[in-house]
Amino acid sequence: MDYVKAFLVGGLICGLVQILMEKTKMLPGRIMVLLVCVGVALGALGLYQPLLDFAGAGASVPLCGFGYTLWTGVKDAVNNEGFLGIFRGGFTASAIGISASLFLGFLASLVFKPKTKK
C-alpha cells in the first residue's frame, strides 16, 4: 500500500505541475523555483511533514520535497546555532543530494555526448 500512496501523491504533484506548464506561460525554471518555495512554505506551516509521513517518496522526491529538506535544515540550524544557522542549515541538510546530482550529472556528461539546442 505504501507504493500506491507514493505513486498517487507523486503523480498528483507531477500532474498539477504539468497542468501549470501547459496552461500558463511560466518558464520551467520559474516553476521549479515555485515548487521549492511551496515545499518551504508548507514545511513552515507544518503541513508537509504529515504529507511526507503519508506518501513517503511520493512527497520527498519532487522538488517540493527538496524545499522541505531545506526548510528543516534551516530550522534545525537556527535552533542550534542562532541567526547564522540561516546561512548554513540548508546546505548542511541537502549537501548529499546536491553533491550526488552534481557528480552523477558530470558522469552522464562523460558517457553521453552533450549537445546544445538549436
XYZ file of N, CA, C and O in Angstrom:
472
model
N 0.819 -1.203 0.000
C 0.000 0.000 0.000
C 0.860 1.264 0.000
O 0.430 2.294 -0.498
N 2.078 1.163 0.563
C 2.974 2.323 0.571
C 3.310 2.764 -0.854
O 3.404 3.953 -1.126
N 3.494 1.786 -1.733
C 3.816 2.113 -3.119
C 2.663 2.831 -3.809
O 2.867 3.743 -4.603
N 1.463 2.407 -3.512
C 0.281 3.027 -4.117
C 0.140 4.470 -3.651
O -0.104 5.385 -4.452
N 0.335 4.689 -2.338
C 0.234 6.056 -1.807
C 1.320 6.948 -2.411
O 1.053 8.094 -2.786
N 2.549 6.428 -2.500
C 3.639 7.211 -3.083
C 3.344 7.526 -4.547
O 3.567 8.656 -5.011
N 2.826 6.554 -5.282
C 2.509 6.758 -6.690
C 1.405 7.796 -6.863
O 1.500 8.680 -7.723
N 0.372 7.709 -6.036
C -0.748 8.635 -6.183
C -0.361 10.068 -5.824
O -0.685 11.008 -6.556
N 0.350 10.255 -4.719
C 0.733 11.606 -4.317
C 1.783 12.178 -5.267
O 1.671 13.327 -5.713
N 2.793 11.397 -5.600
C 3.806 11.868 -6.553
C 3.202 12.152 -7.918
O 3.534 13.148 -8.571
N 2.278 11.291 -8.358
C 1.599 11.515 -9.629
C 0.721 12.746 -9.607
O 0.634 13.483 -10.598
N 0.074 12.993 -8.476
C -0.754 14.189 -8.351
C 0.099 15.452 -8.422
O -0.254 16.409 -9.121
N 1.231 15.442 -7.723
C 2.130 16.604 -7.777
C 2.619 16.828 -9.202
O 2.574 17.951 -9.716
N 3.073 15.764 -9.842
C 3.574 15.901 -11.217
C 2.468 16.296 -12.187
O 2.700 17.077 -13.114
N 1.262 15.773 -11.986
C 0.140 16.153 -12.838
C -0.218 17.627 -12.701
O -0.477 18.306 -13.699
N -0.225 18.123 -11.469
C -0.505 19.542 -11.253
C 0.563 20.427 -11.886
O 0.257 21.477 -12.466
N 1.808 19.996 -11.795
C 2.891 20.767 -12.419
C 2.761 20.741 -13.939
O 2.978 21.757 -14.610
N 2.377 19.604 -14.495
C 2.194 19.510 -15.942
C 1.074 20.436 -16.403
O 1.204 21.115 -17.429
N -0.008 20.489 -15.655
C -1.107 21.414 -15.985
C -0.610 22.858 -15.911
O -0.909 23.676 -16.780
N 0.155 23.165 -14.873
C 0.716 24.508 -14.716
C 1.605 24.875 -15.901
O 1.565 26.003 -16.403
N 2.389 23.910 -16.372
C 3.278 24.173 -17.510
C 2.499 24.421 -18.793
O 2.890 25.257 -19.606
N 1.419 23.695 -18.979
C 0.688 23.802 -20.234
C -0.326 24.948 -20.250
O -0.601 25.495 -21.306
N -0.877 25.304 -19.124
C -1.935 26.309 -19.084
C -1.436 27.722 -18.773
O -2.205 28.664 -18.869
N -0.192 27.862 -18.366
C 0.362 29.185 -18.086
C 1.561 29.420 -18.990
O 2.019 28.512 -19.682
N 2.051 30.621 -18.978
C 3.237 30.942 -19.767
C 4.492 30.966 -18.902
O 5.495 31.540 -19.284
N 4.408 30.323 -17.730
C 5.568 30.275 -16.837
C 6.653 29.408 -17.450
O 6.377 28.342 -18.011
N 7.877 29.860 -17.321
C 9.017 29.091 -17.805
C 9.319 27.956 -16.825
O 9.030 28.058 -15.632
N 9.903 26.861 -17.320
C 10.182 25.721 -16.433
C 11.049 26.079 -15.230
O 10.831 25.549 -14.136
N 11.997 26.970 -15.391
C 12.831 27.369 -14.265
C 12.030 28.034 -13.164
O 12.255 27.798 -11.977
N 11.076 28.843 -13.539
C 10.234 29.506 -12.540
C 9.308 28.520 -11.852
O 9.008 28.650 -10.670
N 8.845 27.537 -12.587
C 8.001 26.510 -11.978
C 8.808 25.688 -10.976
O 8.318 25.358 -9.895
N 10.062 25.402 -11.300
C 10.905 24.656 -10.364
C 11.146 25.461 -9.095
O 11.088 24.917 -7.984
N 11.398 26.754 -9.235
C 11.575 27.609 -8.060
C 10.279 27.676 -7.260
O 10.298 27.638 -6.022
N 9.151 27.737 -7.937
C 7.854 27.751 -7.261
C 7.657 26.476 -6.437
O 7.195 26.530 -5.297
N 8.041 25.330 -6.983
C 7.904 24.069 -6.255
C 8.757 24.056 -4.997
O 8.309 23.601 -3.933
N 9.985 24.540 -5.101
C 10.859 24.592 -3.927
C 10.256 25.522 -2.879
O 10.214 25.198 -1.687
N 9.762 26.673 -3.319
C 9.153 27.630 -2.375
C 7.885 27.073 -1.750
O 7.619 27.315 -0.560
N 7.094 26.317 -2.498
C 5.897 25.681 -1.934
C 6.304 24.671 -0.865
O 5.677 24.596 0.197
N 7.357 23.915 -1.109
C 7.848 22.971 -0.103
C 8.295 23.662 1.168
O 8.007 23.204 2.282
N 8.989 24.791 1.012
C 9.421 25.564 2.181
C 8.203 26.115 2.923
O 8.116 26.021 4.154
N 7.250 26.681 2.200
C 6.069 27.278 2.837
C 5.233 26.219 3.553
O 4.797 26.435 4.697
N 5.007 25.081 2.913
C 4.236 24.021 3.566
C 4.972 23.461 4.776
O 4.352 23.074 5.771
N 6.307 23.415 4.693
C 7.092 22.985 5.852
C 6.975 23.970 6.994
O 6.834 23.576 8.164
N 7.023 25.256 6.688
C 6.922 26.286 7.723
C 5.545 26.275 8.378
O 5.423 26.564 9.573
N 4.528 25.921 7.622
C 3.167 25.863 8.166
C 2.872 24.533 8.867
O 1.798 24.365 9.443
N 3.810 23.603 8.792
C 3.623 22.306 9.428
C 2.745 21.350 8.649
O 2.271 20.355 9.188
N 2.548 21.614 7.362
C 1.667 20.783 6.545
C 2.411 19.730 5.725
O 1.794 18.772 5.251
N 3.711 19.900 5.543
C 4.419 18.971 4.653
C 4.813 17.678 5.357
O 4.833 16.623 4.736
N 5.116 17.731 6.652
C 5.513 16.512 7.365
C 4.404 15.458 7.367
O 4.684 14.293 7.115
N 3.136 15.829 7.609
C 2.083 14.803 7.510
C 1.971 14.205 6.105
O 1.723 13.009 5.953
N 2.142 15.039 5.086
C 2.124 14.529 3.709
C 3.285 13.573 3.478
O 3.126 12.534 2.849
N 4.443 13.918 4.008
C 5.625 13.067 3.886
C 5.425 11.747 4.621
O 5.820 10.687 4.123
N 4.821 11.803 5.797
C 4.536 10.578 6.552
C 3.551 9.686 5.805
O 3.664 8.461 5.845
N 2.598 10.296 5.125
C 1.589 9.526 4.392
C 2.155 8.944 3.097
O 1.980 7.767 2.816
N 2.849 9.761 2.311
C 3.226 9.358 0.958
C 4.664 8.901 0.814
O 5.020 8.334 -0.210
N 5.521 9.162 1.761
C 6.916 8.736 1.663
C 7.611 9.373 0.476
O 7.646 10.593 0.330
N 8.158 8.524 -0.402
C 8.915 9.011 -1.553
C 8.045 9.785 -2.542
O 8.563 10.605 -3.298
N 6.761 9.578 -2.524
C 5.874 10.334 -3.402
C 5.862 11.813 -3.076
O 5.567 12.645 -3.922
N 6.211 12.158 -1.836
C 6.276 13.560 -1.430
C 7.704 14.061 -1.283
O 7.945 15.256 -1.377
N 8.662 13.161 -1.058
C 10.037 13.621 -0.839
C 10.842 13.736 -2.128
O 11.801 14.501 -2.169
N 10.477 13.023 -3.162
C 11.255 13.049 -4.407
C 10.999 14.291 -5.261
O 11.941 14.861 -5.799
N 9.756 14.785 -5.410
C 9.562 16.007 -6.208
C 10.286 17.206 -5.599
O 10.717 17.171 -4.448
N 10.407 18.253 -6.361
C 11.149 19.429 -5.916
C 10.578 20.074 -4.664
O 11.308 20.695 -3.903
N 9.299 19.922 -4.418
C 8.756 20.476 -3.174
C 9.334 19.731 -1.974
O 9.497 20.323 -0.901
N 9.709 18.483 -2.139
C 10.399 17.748 -1.081
C 11.783 18.311 -0.813
O 12.255 18.327 0.328
N 12.449 18.791 -1.854
C 13.746 19.447 -1.682
C 13.579 20.742 -0.898
O 14.380 21.049 -0.005
N 12.545 21.487 -1.195
C 12.265 22.708 -0.443
C 12.004 22.403 1.020
O 12.464 23.126 1.908
N 11.280 21.319 1.288
C 11.024 20.929 2.675
C 12.320 20.534 3.373
O 12.534 20.871 4.541
N 13.205 19.849 2.675
C 14.502 19.489 3.248
C 15.306 20.738 3.597
O 15.931 20.806 4.658
N 15.300 21.720 2.710
C 15.980 22.982 3.009
C 15.376 23.626 4.250
O 16.099 24.129 5.119
N 14.054 23.644 4.332
C 13.385 24.258 5.487
C 13.776 23.566 6.791
O 14.088 24.222 7.777
N 13.742 22.238 6.811
C 14.072 21.535 8.049
C 15.530 21.769 8.442
O 15.836 21.901 9.622
N 16.421 21.834 7.446
C 17.825 22.109 7.752
C 18.025 23.489 8.341
O 18.761 23.660 9.325
N 17.378 24.476 7.768
C 17.499 25.850 8.275
C 16.869 25.955 9.661
O 17.450 26.569 10.569
N 15.708 25.340 9.842
C 15.036 25.403 11.145
C 15.897 24.778 12.244
O 16.067 25.359 13.321
N 16.464 23.603 11.973
C 17.309 22.942 12.967
C 18.578 23.746 13.249
O 19.000 23.855 14.401
N 19.196 24.294 12.206
C 20.421 25.070 12.400
C 20.155 26.356 13.171
O 20.975 26.765 14.003
N 19.030 26.988 12.924
C 18.689 28.204 13.673
C 18.446 27.862 15.139
O 18.868 28.601 16.030
N 17.789 26.749 15.400
C 17.557 26.344 16.789
C 18.856 26.033 17.515
O 18.977 26.282 18.709
N 19.842 25.457 16.794
C 21.105 25.072 17.423
C 22.141 26.183 17.429
O 22.922 26.285 18.374
N 22.208 26.974 16.367
C 23.295 27.932 16.194
C 22.852 29.385 16.236
O 23.683 30.280 16.187
N 21.576 29.633 16.228
C 21.095 31.007 16.205
C 20.985 31.533 14.781
O 20.811 30.777 13.824
N 21.120 32.844 14.656
C 20.902 33.531 13.383
C 21.793 33.010 12.250
O 21.370 32.917 11.111
N 23.033 32.663 12.553
C 23.942 32.190 11.496
C 23.500 30.859 10.891
O 23.927 30.495 9.805
N 22.632 30.146 11.580
C 22.108 28.898 11.039
C 21.280 29.092 9.783
O 21.107 28.172 8.996
N 20.784 30.305 9.572
C 20.018 30.598 8.354
C 20.872 30.347 7.126
O 20.413 29.831 6.114
N 22.140 30.694 7.218
C 23.025 30.609 6.058
C 23.632 29.218 5.885
O 24.069 28.885 4.792
N 23.664 28.424 6.933
C 24.335 27.144 6.864
C 23.391 25.942 6.835
O 23.728 24.896 6.286
N 22.232 26.072 7.414
C 21.336 24.939 7.599
C 20.884 24.261 6.321
O 20.864 23.041 6.233
N 20.515 25.035 5.320
C 20.052 24.448 4.063
C 21.133 23.675 3.351
O 20.892 22.622 2.767
N 22.357 24.179 3.409
C 23.471 23.483 2.763
C 23.789 22.177 3.475
O 24.077 21.164 2.838
N 23.745 22.206 4.791
C 24.044 21.002 5.561
C 22.996 19.927 5.319
O 23.336 18.751 5.136
N 21.739 20.293 5.300
C 20.659 19.319 5.151
C 20.609 18.704 3.758
O 20.253 17.545 3.602
N 20.976 19.468 2.754
C 20.826 18.974 1.377
C 22.151 18.681 0.704
O 22.184 18.446 -0.504
N 23.232 18.662 1.449
C 24.559 18.512 0.845
C 24.712 17.213 0.066
O 25.247 17.208 -1.044
N 24.235 16.102 0.605
C 24.422 14.830 -0.078
C 23.619 14.777 -1.373
O 24.103 14.273 -2.392
N 22.419 15.319 -1.385
C 21.612 15.324 -2.610
C 22.201 16.203 -3.687
O 22.243 15.832 -4.862
N 22.672 17.375 -3.298
C 23.293 18.282 -4.268
C 24.590 17.690 -4.787
O 24.865 17.716 -5.990
N 25.395 17.123 -3.893
C 26.660 16.519 -4.309
C 26.429 15.355 -5.259
O 27.123 15.214 -6.266
N 25.456 14.521 -4.949
C 25.160 13.378 -5.815
C 24.682 13.838 -7.186
O 25.097 13.284 -8.204
N 23.830 14.857 -7.237
C 23.340 15.316 -8.540
C 24.459 15.925 -9.373
O 24.512 15.720 -10.586
N 25.357 16.656 -8.736
C 26.489 17.210 -9.480
C 27.395 16.110 -10.008
O 27.813 16.119 -11.166
N 27.711 15.142 -9.153
C 28.603 14.049 -9.550
C 27.974 13.195 -10.643
O 28.623 12.876 -11.650
N 26.709 12.826 -10.476
C 26.048 11.997 -11.486
C 25.823 12.757 -12.788
O 25.900 12.183 -13.875
N 25.566 14.061 -12.707
C 25.465 14.870 -13.923
C 26.779 14.927 -14.674
O 26.816 14.860 -15.905
N 27.885 15.031 -13.926
C 29.204 15.017 -14.552
C 29.474 13.674 -15.218
O 29.964 13.620 -16.362
N 29.145 12.575 -14.531
C 29.332 11.254 -15.135
C 28.490 11.089 -16.398
O 28.956 10.528 -17.397
N 27.265 11.580 -16.361
C 26.393 11.486 -17.535
C 26.974 12.283 -18.696
O 26.880 11.867 -19.854
N 27.605 13.416 -18.404
C 28.193 14.211 -19.485
C 29.415 13.521 -20.083
O 29.758 13.756 -21.238
N 30.079 12.670 -19.307
C 31.210 11.911 -19.845
C 30.743 10.743 -20.699
O 31.369 10.412 -21.709
N 29.656 10.108 -20.310
C 29.158 8.933 -21.018
C 28.420 9.332 -22.294
O 28.606 8.721 -23.345
N 27.576 10.345 -22.203
C 26.772 10.766 -23.339
C 27.372 12.017 -23.958
O 28.078 12.767 -23.296
N 27.082 12.261 -25.227
C 27.596 13.427 -25.903
C 26.620 14.581 -25.744
O 25.574 14.603 -26.380
N 26.955 15.563 -24.873
C 26.016 16.675 -24.690
C 25.962 17.580 -25.926
O 26.970 17.790 -26.596
N 24.773 18.060 -26.229
C 24.579 18.959 -27.355
C 23.763 20.156 -26.891
O 22.963 20.053 -25.985
N 23.951 21.255 -27.557
C 23.116 22.414 -27.272
C 21.895 22.375 -28.172
O 21.920 21.813 -29.274
N 20.804 22.962 -27.702
C 19.591 23.019 -28.529
C 19.780 24.018 -29.644
O 20.424 25.028 -29.482
N 19.166 23.735 -30.771
C 19.253 24.640 -31.913
C 17.923 25.255 -32.157
O 16.893 24.815 -31.891
